[in-house]
Short mmCIF file of C-alpha atoms and ligand atoms in Angstrom, two decimals:
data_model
loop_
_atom_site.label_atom_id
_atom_site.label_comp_id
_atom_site.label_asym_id
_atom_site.label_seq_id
_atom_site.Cartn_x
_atom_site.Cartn_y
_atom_site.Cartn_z
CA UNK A 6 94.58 114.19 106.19
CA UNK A 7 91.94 112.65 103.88
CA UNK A 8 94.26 108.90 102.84
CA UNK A 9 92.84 105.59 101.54
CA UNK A 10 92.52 102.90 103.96
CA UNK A 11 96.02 101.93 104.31
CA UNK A 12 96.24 100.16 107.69
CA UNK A 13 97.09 96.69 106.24
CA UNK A 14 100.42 98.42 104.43
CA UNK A 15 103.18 97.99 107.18
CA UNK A 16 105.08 100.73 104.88
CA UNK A 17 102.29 102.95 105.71
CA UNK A 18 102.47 102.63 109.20
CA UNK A 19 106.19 102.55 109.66
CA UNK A 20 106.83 105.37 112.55
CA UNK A 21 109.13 108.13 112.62
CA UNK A 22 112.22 106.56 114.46
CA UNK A 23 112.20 103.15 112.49
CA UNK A 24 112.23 105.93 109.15
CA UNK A 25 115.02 107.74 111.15
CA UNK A 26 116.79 104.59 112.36
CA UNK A 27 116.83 102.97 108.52
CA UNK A 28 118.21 107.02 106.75
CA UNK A 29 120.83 106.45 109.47
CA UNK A 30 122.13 103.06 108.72
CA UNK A 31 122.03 103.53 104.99
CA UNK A 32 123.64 107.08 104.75
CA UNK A 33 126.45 105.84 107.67
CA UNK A 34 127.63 103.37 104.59
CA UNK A 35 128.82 106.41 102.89
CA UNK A 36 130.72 108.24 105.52
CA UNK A 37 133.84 107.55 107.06
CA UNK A 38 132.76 107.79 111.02
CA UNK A 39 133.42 105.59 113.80
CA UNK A 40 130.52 102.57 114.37
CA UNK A 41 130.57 103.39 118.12
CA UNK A 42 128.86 106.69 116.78
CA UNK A 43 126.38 105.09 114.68
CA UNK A 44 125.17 102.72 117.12
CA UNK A 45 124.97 105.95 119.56
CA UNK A 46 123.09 108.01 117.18
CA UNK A 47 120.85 105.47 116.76
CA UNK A 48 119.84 106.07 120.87
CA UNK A 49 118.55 109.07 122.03
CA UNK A 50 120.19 110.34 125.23
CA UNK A 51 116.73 110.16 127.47
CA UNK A 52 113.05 110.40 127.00
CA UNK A 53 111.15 112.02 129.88
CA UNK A 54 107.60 110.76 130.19
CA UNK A 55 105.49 112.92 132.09
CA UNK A 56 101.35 113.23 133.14
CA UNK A 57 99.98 116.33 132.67
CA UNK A 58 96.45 116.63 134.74
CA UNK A 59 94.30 119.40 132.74
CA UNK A 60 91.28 120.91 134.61
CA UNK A 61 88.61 120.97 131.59
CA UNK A 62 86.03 124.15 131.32
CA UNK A 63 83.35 121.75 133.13
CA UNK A 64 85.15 121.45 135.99
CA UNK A 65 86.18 117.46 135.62
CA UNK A 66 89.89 116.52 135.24
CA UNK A 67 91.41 114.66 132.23
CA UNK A 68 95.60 113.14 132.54
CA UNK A 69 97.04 113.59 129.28
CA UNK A 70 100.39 112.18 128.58
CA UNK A 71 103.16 114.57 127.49
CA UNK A 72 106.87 113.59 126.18
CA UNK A 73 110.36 114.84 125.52
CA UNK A 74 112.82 112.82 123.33
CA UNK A 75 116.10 114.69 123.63
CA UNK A 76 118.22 112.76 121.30
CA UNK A 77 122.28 114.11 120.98
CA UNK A 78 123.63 117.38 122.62
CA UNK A 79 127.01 117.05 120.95
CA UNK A 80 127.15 120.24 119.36
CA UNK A 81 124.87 122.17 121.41
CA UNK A 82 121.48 122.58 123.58
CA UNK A 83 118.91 120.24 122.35
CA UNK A 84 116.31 121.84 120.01
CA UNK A 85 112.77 121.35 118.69
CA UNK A 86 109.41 121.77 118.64
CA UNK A 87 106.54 120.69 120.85
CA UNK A 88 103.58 119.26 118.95
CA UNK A 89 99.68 118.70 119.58
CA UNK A 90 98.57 115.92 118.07
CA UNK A 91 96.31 112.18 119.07
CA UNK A 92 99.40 110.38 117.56
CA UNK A 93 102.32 111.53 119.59
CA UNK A 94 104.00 108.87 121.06
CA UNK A 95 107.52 108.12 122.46
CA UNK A 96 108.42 107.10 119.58
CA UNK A 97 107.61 109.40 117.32
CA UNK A 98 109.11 111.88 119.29
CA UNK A 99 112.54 110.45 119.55
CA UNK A 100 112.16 109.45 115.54
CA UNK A 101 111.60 113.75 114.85
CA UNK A 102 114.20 114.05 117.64
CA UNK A 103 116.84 112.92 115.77
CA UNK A 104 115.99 114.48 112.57
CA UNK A 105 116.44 117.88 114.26
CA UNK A 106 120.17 116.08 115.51
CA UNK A 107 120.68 116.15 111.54
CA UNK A 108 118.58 119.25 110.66
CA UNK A 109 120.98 121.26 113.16
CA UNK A 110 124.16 119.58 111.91
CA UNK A 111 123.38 120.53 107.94
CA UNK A 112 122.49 124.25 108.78
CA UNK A 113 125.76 124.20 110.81
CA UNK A 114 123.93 125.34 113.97
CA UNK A 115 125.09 125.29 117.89
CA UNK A 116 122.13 122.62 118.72
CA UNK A 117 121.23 119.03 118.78
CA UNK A 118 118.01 117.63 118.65
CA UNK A 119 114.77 117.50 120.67
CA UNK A 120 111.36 116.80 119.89
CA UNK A 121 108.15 116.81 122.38
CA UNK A 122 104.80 117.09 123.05
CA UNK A 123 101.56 116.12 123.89
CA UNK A 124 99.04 113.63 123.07
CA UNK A 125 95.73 115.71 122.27
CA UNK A 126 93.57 116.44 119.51
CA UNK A 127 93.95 120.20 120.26
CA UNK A 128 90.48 120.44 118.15
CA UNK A 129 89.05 119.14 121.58
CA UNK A 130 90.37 122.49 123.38
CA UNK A 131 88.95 125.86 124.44
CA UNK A 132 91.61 128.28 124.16
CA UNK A 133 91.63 128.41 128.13
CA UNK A 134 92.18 124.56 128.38
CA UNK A 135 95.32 124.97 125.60
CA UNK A 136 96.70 128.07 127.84
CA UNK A 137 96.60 125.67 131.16
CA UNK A 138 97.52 122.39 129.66
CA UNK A 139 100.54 124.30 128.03
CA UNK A 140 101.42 125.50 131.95
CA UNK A 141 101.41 122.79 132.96
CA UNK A 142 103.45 120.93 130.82
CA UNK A 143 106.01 123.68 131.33
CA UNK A 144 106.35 122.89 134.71
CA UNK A 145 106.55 119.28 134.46
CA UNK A 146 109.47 119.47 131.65
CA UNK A 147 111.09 122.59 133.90
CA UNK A 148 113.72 120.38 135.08
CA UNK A 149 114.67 118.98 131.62
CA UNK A 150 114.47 122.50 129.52
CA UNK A 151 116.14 125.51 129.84
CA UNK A 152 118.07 128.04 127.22
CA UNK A 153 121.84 126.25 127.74
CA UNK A 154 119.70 123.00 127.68
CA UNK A 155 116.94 122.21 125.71
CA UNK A 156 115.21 124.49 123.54
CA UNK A 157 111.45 124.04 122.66
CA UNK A 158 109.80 125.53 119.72
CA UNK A 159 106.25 125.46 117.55
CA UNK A 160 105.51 122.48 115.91
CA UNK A 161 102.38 120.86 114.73
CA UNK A 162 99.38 121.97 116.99
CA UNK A 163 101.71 124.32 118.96
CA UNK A 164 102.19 128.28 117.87
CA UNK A 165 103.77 131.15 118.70
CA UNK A 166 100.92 131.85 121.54
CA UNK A 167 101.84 128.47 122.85
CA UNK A 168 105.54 129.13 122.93
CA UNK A 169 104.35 132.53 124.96
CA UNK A 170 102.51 130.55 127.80
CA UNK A 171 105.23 127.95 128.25
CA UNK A 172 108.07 130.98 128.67
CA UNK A 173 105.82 132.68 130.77
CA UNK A 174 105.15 129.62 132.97
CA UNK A 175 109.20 128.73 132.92
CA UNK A 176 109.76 132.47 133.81
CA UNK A 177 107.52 132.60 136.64
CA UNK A 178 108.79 129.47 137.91
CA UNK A 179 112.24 130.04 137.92
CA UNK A 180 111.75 133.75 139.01
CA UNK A 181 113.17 135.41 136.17
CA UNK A 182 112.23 136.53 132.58
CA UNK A 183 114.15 133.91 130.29
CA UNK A 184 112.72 134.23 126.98
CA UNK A 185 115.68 131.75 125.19
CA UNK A 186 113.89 128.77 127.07
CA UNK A 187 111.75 128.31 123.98
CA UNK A 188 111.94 129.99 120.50
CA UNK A 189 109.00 130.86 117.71
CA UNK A 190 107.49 133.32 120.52
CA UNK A 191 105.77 136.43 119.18
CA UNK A 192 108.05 139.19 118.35
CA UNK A 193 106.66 141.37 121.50
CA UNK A 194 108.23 138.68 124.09
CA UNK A 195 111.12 138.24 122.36
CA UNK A 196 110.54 136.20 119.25
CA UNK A 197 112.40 136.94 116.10
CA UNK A 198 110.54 138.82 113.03
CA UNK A 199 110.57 135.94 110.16
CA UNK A 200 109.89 133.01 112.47
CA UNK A 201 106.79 132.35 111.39
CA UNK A 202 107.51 132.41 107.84
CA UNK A 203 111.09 131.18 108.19
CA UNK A 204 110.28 126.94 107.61
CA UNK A 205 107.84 128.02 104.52
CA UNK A 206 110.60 130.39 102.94
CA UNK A 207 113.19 127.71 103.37
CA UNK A 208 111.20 125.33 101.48
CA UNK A 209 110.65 127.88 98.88
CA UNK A 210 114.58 128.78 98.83
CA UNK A 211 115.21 124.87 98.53
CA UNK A 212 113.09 124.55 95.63
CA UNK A 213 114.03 127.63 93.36
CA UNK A 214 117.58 126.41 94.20
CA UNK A 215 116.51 122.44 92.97
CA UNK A 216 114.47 123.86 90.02
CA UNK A 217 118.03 125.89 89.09
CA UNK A 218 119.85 122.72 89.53
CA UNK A 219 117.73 120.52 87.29
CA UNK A 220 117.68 123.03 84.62
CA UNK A 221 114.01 124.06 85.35
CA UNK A 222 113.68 127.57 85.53
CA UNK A 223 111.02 128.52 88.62
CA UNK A 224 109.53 130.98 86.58
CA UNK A 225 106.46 129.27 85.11
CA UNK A 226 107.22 125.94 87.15
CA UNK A 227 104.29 123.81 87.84
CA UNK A 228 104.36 123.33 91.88
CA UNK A 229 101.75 121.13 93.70
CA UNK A 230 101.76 121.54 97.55
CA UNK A 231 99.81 119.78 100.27
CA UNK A 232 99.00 121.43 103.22
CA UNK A 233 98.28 124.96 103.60
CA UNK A 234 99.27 125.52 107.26
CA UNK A 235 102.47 127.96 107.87
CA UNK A 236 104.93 125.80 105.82
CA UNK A 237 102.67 125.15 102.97
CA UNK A 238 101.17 128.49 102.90
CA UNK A 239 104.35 130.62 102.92
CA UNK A 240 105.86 128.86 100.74
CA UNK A 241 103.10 128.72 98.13
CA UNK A 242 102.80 132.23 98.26
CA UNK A 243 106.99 133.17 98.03
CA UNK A 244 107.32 131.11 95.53
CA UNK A 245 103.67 132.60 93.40
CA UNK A 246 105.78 135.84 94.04
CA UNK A 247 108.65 134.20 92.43
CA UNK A 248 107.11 133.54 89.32
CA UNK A 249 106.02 129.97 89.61
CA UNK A 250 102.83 128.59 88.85
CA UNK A 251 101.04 127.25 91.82
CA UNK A 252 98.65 124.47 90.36
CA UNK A 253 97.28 122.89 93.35
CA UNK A 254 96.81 123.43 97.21
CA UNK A 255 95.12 121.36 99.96
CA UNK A 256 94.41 121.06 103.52
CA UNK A 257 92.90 118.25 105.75
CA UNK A 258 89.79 118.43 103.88
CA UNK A 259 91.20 117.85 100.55
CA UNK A 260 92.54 120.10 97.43
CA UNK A 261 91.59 122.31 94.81
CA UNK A 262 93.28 122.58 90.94
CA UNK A 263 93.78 124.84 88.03
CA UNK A 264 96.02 123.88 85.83
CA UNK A 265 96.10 127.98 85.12
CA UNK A 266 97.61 128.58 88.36
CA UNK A 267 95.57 129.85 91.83
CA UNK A 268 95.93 132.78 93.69
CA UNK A 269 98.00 131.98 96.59
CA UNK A 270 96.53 135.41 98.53
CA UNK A 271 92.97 134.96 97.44
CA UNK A 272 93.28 131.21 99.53
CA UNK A 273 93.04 131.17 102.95
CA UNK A 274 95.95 129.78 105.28
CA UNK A 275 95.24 127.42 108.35
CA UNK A 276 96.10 130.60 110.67
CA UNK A 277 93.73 132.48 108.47
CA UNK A 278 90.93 130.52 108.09
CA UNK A 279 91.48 126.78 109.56
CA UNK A 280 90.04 124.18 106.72
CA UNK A 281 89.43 127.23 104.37
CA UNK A 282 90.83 125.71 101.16
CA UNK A 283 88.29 123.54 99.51
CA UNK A 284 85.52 126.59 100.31
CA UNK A 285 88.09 128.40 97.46
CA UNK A 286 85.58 127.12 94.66
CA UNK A 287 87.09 129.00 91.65
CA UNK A 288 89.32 125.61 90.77
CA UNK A 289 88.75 122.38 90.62
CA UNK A 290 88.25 119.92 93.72
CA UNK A 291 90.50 117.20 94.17
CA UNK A 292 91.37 114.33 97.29
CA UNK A 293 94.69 114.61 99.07
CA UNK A 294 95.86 111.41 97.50
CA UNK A 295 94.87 112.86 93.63
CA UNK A 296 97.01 115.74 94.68
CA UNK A 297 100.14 114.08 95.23
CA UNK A 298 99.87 112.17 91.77
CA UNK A 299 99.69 115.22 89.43
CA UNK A 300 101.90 115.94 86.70
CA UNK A 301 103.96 118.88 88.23
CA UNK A 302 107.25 120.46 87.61
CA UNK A 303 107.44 119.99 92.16
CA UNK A 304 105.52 118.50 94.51
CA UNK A 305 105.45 119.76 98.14
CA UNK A 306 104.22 117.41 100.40
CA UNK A 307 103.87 120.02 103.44
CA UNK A 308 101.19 118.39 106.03
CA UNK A 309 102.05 115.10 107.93
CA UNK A 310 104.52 112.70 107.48
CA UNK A 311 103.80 109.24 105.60
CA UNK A 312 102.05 110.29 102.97
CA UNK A 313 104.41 108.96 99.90
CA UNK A 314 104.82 105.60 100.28
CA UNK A 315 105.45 102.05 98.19
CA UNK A 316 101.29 102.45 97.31
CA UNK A 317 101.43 105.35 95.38
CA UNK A 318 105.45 106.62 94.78
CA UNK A 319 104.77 104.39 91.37
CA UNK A 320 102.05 107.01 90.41
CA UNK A 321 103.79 110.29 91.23
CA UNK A 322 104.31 112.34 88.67
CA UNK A 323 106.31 115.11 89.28
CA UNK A 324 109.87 115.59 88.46
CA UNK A 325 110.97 116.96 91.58
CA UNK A 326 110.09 116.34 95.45
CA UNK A 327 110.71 118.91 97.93
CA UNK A 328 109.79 117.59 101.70
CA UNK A 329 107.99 120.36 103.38
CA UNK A 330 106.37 118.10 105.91
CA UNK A 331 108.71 116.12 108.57
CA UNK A 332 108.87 112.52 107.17
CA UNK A 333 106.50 112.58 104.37
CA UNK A 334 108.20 109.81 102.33
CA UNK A 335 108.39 106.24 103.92
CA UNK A 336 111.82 104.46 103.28
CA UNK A 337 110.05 102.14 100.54
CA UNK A 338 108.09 105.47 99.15
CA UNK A 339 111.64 106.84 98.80
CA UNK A 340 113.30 103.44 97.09
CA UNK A 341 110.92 103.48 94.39
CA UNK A 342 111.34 107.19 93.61
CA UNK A 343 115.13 106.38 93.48
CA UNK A 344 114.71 103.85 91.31
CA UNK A 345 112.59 105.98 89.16
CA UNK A 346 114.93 108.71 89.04
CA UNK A 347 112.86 111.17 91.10
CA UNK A 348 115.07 113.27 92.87
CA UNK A 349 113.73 113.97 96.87
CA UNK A 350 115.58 117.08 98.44
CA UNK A 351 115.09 115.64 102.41
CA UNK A 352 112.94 117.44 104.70
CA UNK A 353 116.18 118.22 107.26
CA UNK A 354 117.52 120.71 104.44
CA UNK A 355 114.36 121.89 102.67
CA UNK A 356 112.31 122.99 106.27
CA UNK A 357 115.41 123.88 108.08
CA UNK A 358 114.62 127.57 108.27
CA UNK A 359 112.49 127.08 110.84
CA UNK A 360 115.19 126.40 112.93
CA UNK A 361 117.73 128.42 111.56
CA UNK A 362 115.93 131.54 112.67
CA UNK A 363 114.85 130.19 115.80
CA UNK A 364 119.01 129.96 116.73
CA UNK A 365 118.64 133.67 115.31
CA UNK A 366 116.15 134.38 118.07
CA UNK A 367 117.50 132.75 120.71
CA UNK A 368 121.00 134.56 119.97
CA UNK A 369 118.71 137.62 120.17
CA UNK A 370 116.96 136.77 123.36
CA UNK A 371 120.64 136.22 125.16
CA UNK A 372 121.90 139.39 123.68
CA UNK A 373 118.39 141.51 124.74
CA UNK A 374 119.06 142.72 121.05
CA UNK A 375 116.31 142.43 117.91
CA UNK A 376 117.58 141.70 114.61
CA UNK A 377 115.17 143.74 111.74
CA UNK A 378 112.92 141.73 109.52
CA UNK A 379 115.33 142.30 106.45
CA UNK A 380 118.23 141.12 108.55
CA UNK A 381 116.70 137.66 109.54
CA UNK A 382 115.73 136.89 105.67
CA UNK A 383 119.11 137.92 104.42
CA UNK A 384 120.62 135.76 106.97
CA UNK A 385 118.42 132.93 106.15
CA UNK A 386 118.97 133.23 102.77
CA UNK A 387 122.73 132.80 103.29
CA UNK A 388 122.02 129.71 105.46
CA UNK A 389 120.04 128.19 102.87
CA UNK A 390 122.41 128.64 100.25
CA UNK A 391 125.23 127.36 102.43
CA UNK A 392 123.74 124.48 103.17
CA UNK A 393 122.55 123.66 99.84
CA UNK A 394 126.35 124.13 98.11
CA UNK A 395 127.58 121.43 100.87
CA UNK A 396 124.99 119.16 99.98
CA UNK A 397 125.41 119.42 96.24
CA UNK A 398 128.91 118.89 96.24
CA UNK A 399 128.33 115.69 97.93
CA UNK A 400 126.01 114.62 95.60
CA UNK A 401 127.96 115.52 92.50
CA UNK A 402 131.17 113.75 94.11
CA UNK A 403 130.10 110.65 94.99
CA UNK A 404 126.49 110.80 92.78
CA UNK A 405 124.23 110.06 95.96
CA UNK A 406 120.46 110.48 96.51
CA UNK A 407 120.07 114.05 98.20
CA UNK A 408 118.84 112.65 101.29
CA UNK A 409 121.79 110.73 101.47
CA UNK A 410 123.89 113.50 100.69
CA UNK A 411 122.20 115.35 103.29
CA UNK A 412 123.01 112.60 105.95
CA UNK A 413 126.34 112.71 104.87
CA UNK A 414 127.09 116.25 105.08
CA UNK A 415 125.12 116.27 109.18
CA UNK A 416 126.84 112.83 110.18
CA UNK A 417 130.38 114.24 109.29
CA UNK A 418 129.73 116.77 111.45
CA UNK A 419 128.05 115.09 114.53
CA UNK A 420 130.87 112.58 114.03
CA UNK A 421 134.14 114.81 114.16
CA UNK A 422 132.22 116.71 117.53
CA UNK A 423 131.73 113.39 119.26
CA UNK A 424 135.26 111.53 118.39
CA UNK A 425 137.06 115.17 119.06
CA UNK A 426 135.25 115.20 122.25
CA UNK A 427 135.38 111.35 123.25
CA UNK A 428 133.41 109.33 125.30
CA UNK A 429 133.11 110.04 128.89
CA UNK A 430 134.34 108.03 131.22
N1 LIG B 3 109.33 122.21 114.76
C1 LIG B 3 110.21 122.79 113.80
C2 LIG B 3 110.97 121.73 113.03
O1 LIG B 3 110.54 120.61 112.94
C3 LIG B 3 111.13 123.86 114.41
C4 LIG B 3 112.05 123.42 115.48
C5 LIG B 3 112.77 124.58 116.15
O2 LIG B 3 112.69 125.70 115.69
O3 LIG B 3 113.41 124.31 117.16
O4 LIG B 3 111.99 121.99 112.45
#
């Protein structure tokens, strides 16, 4: 992502589990749940650190490093996705980690929260090296993972082909097929129809429900969205189909405007065409950064995380944020838009769908039964709406931001499971 030179801004640079850590401590303020269970939700349960020796086309071999952050089982397997990326750290990992811990607990789902994966610019791959690196990672998490125990999934740099080597690998390993070890598979292996779509469609369900809500019909809405990987892509196109006007998309390389509205189809996605966008020259071009400050009904930050913070949430326009991305707004990014009135629906509702359906697929892998296409939506759709009633009742009882709202609703949850439960010994 295309950002100004921002390295001297600690906001900036503030990582996924100090985000995490600070959305915990200031939502627990507004729920009545034990400390004990703060200060443990503020721990993950165990991050495994593992090497993962990759045999490169040439013939020399390269050790990456690969993680797991498995955060709180409580109310189920651990679950989420493995990513690709030069940044992953520990850290980061257990930060994402326990934003699926919340994500799960708002959708009302049998899981906790997980997050993995690999440091590697996956741009540096042949499609061999991914396939082997992937296998081998498999086997050095196959004591950790498993469909009763933690459940892996796509994430950024990881896709459904991905998810099909590492099931493969754990199947041959463990000498049977067991396609619940990871979800977001393709549907001939036992992935769901609508997975793919499922985190983009939830976004666009979150935001014709906000737009409702704040009295802004979607039909005709401005909508601004960076990123136009599977999140930002399906969503810009539901919600084009909707009736809202999509004024500006953008990928890594930067963005393109028309104040007339694009055509969602006529742009090509990441899977489509990786860094197509700005070749889309019938609009205006415009940086990553410009992108987030236009004046837009809804914004959709939907590529990386950190990319509203306390250097430009003064200039943002828009009159309504909808978190496609995982962590997009930094805790000072999100003060100021408090203070300014700008409400942020949290990424843990808006791009929940992704792992709504993939608890649809994995209750489909266990029962060896496939759900149709028009099943999964209709079921998401229910989800989404379920979800978003519990949050806004919170938020119209005791008039909190809806991230905090969100927190509220998850920790309430994750709270009654562990004092009903207890601590063992
Ligand atoms: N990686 C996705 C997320 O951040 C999906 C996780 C999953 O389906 O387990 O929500």
């Amino acid at each position: 992502m295309s950002s100004k030179n921002t390295s001297e801004n600690e906001s900036v640079d503030e990582s996924a589990l100090e985000t995490a850590r600070r959305q915990l401590h200031r939502a627990a303020t507004h729920v009545d749940v034990e400390q004990g269970v703060i200060e443990r939700l503020s721990h993950p349960t165990r991050v495994v650190e593992v090497s993962v020796p990759l045999r490169r086309d040439d013939g020399r071999v390269e050790v990456f490093t690969g993680y797991r952050a498995q955060h709180d089982d409580v109310r189920g397997p651990y679950k989420g996705g493995l990513r690709y990326h030069p940044h992953v750290t520990a850290a980061e990992c257990t930060g994402l980690a326990m934003w699926m811990t919340w994500k799960c607990a708002v959708m009302d789902l049998p899981f906790g929260g997980a997050k993995g994966g690999i440091a590697v610019d996956v741009k540096d791959l042949s499609a061999d090296e991914k396939e082997r690196l992937t296998r081998r990672f498999a086997e050095e998490l196959r004591d950790v993972v498993g469909p009763k125990q933690d459940v892996p999934a796509p994430d950024m740099g990881t896709d459904t082909q991905t998810m099909a080597w590492f099931m493969d690998a754990y199947s041959m390993q463990h000498g049977e097929l067991t396609p619940g070890v990871v979800t977001g598979k393709p549907p001939v292996i036992g992935g769901s129809y609508g997975r793919e779509e499922a985190p983009g469609r939830s976004v666009a369900i979150v935001a014709r429900e906000a737009a409702n809500y704040f009295d802004r019909p979607l039909n005709g809405a401005s909508i601004a969205i960076q990123g136009f990987g599977s999140v930002g892509a399906n969503a810009a196109r539901l919600l084009d189909e909707w009736g809202a006007n999509i004024v500006a998309v953008s990928d890594v390389n930067g963005g393109i405007y028309d104040p007339e509205g694009l055509d969602t189809q006529a742009i090509p996605s990441h899977k489509e065409k990786p860094e197509g966008v700005t070749r889309h020259r019938k609009a205006t071009q415009v940086t990553n950064d410009e992108l987030l400050e236009l004046d837009v009904d809804i914004l959709i930050p939907a590529a990386v995380g950190n990319v509203i913070t306390a250097e430009n949430a003064e200039q943002i326009q828009a009159d309504i944020i909808v978190e496609g991305a995982n962590g997009p707004t930094t805790t000072s990014g999100d003060e100021i838009l408090d203070n300014r009135g700008i409400p942020v629906i949290p990424d843990i509702l808006a791009n929940a769908g992704g792992v709504t359906v993939s608890y649809f697929e994995w209750l489909q892998d266990i029962n060896r039964r496939k759900w149709s296409k028009e099943r999964v939506n209709k079921e998401l759709e229910e989800a989404m709406l379920t979800a978003w009633r519990d949050i806004e009742a919170v938020v119209d009882e005791k008039s909190l931001t809806w991230r905090d709202a969100t927190y509220v609703v998850a920790l309430r949850r994750i709270g009654e499971a562990k004092e009903t439960r207890g601590l063992w010994p």
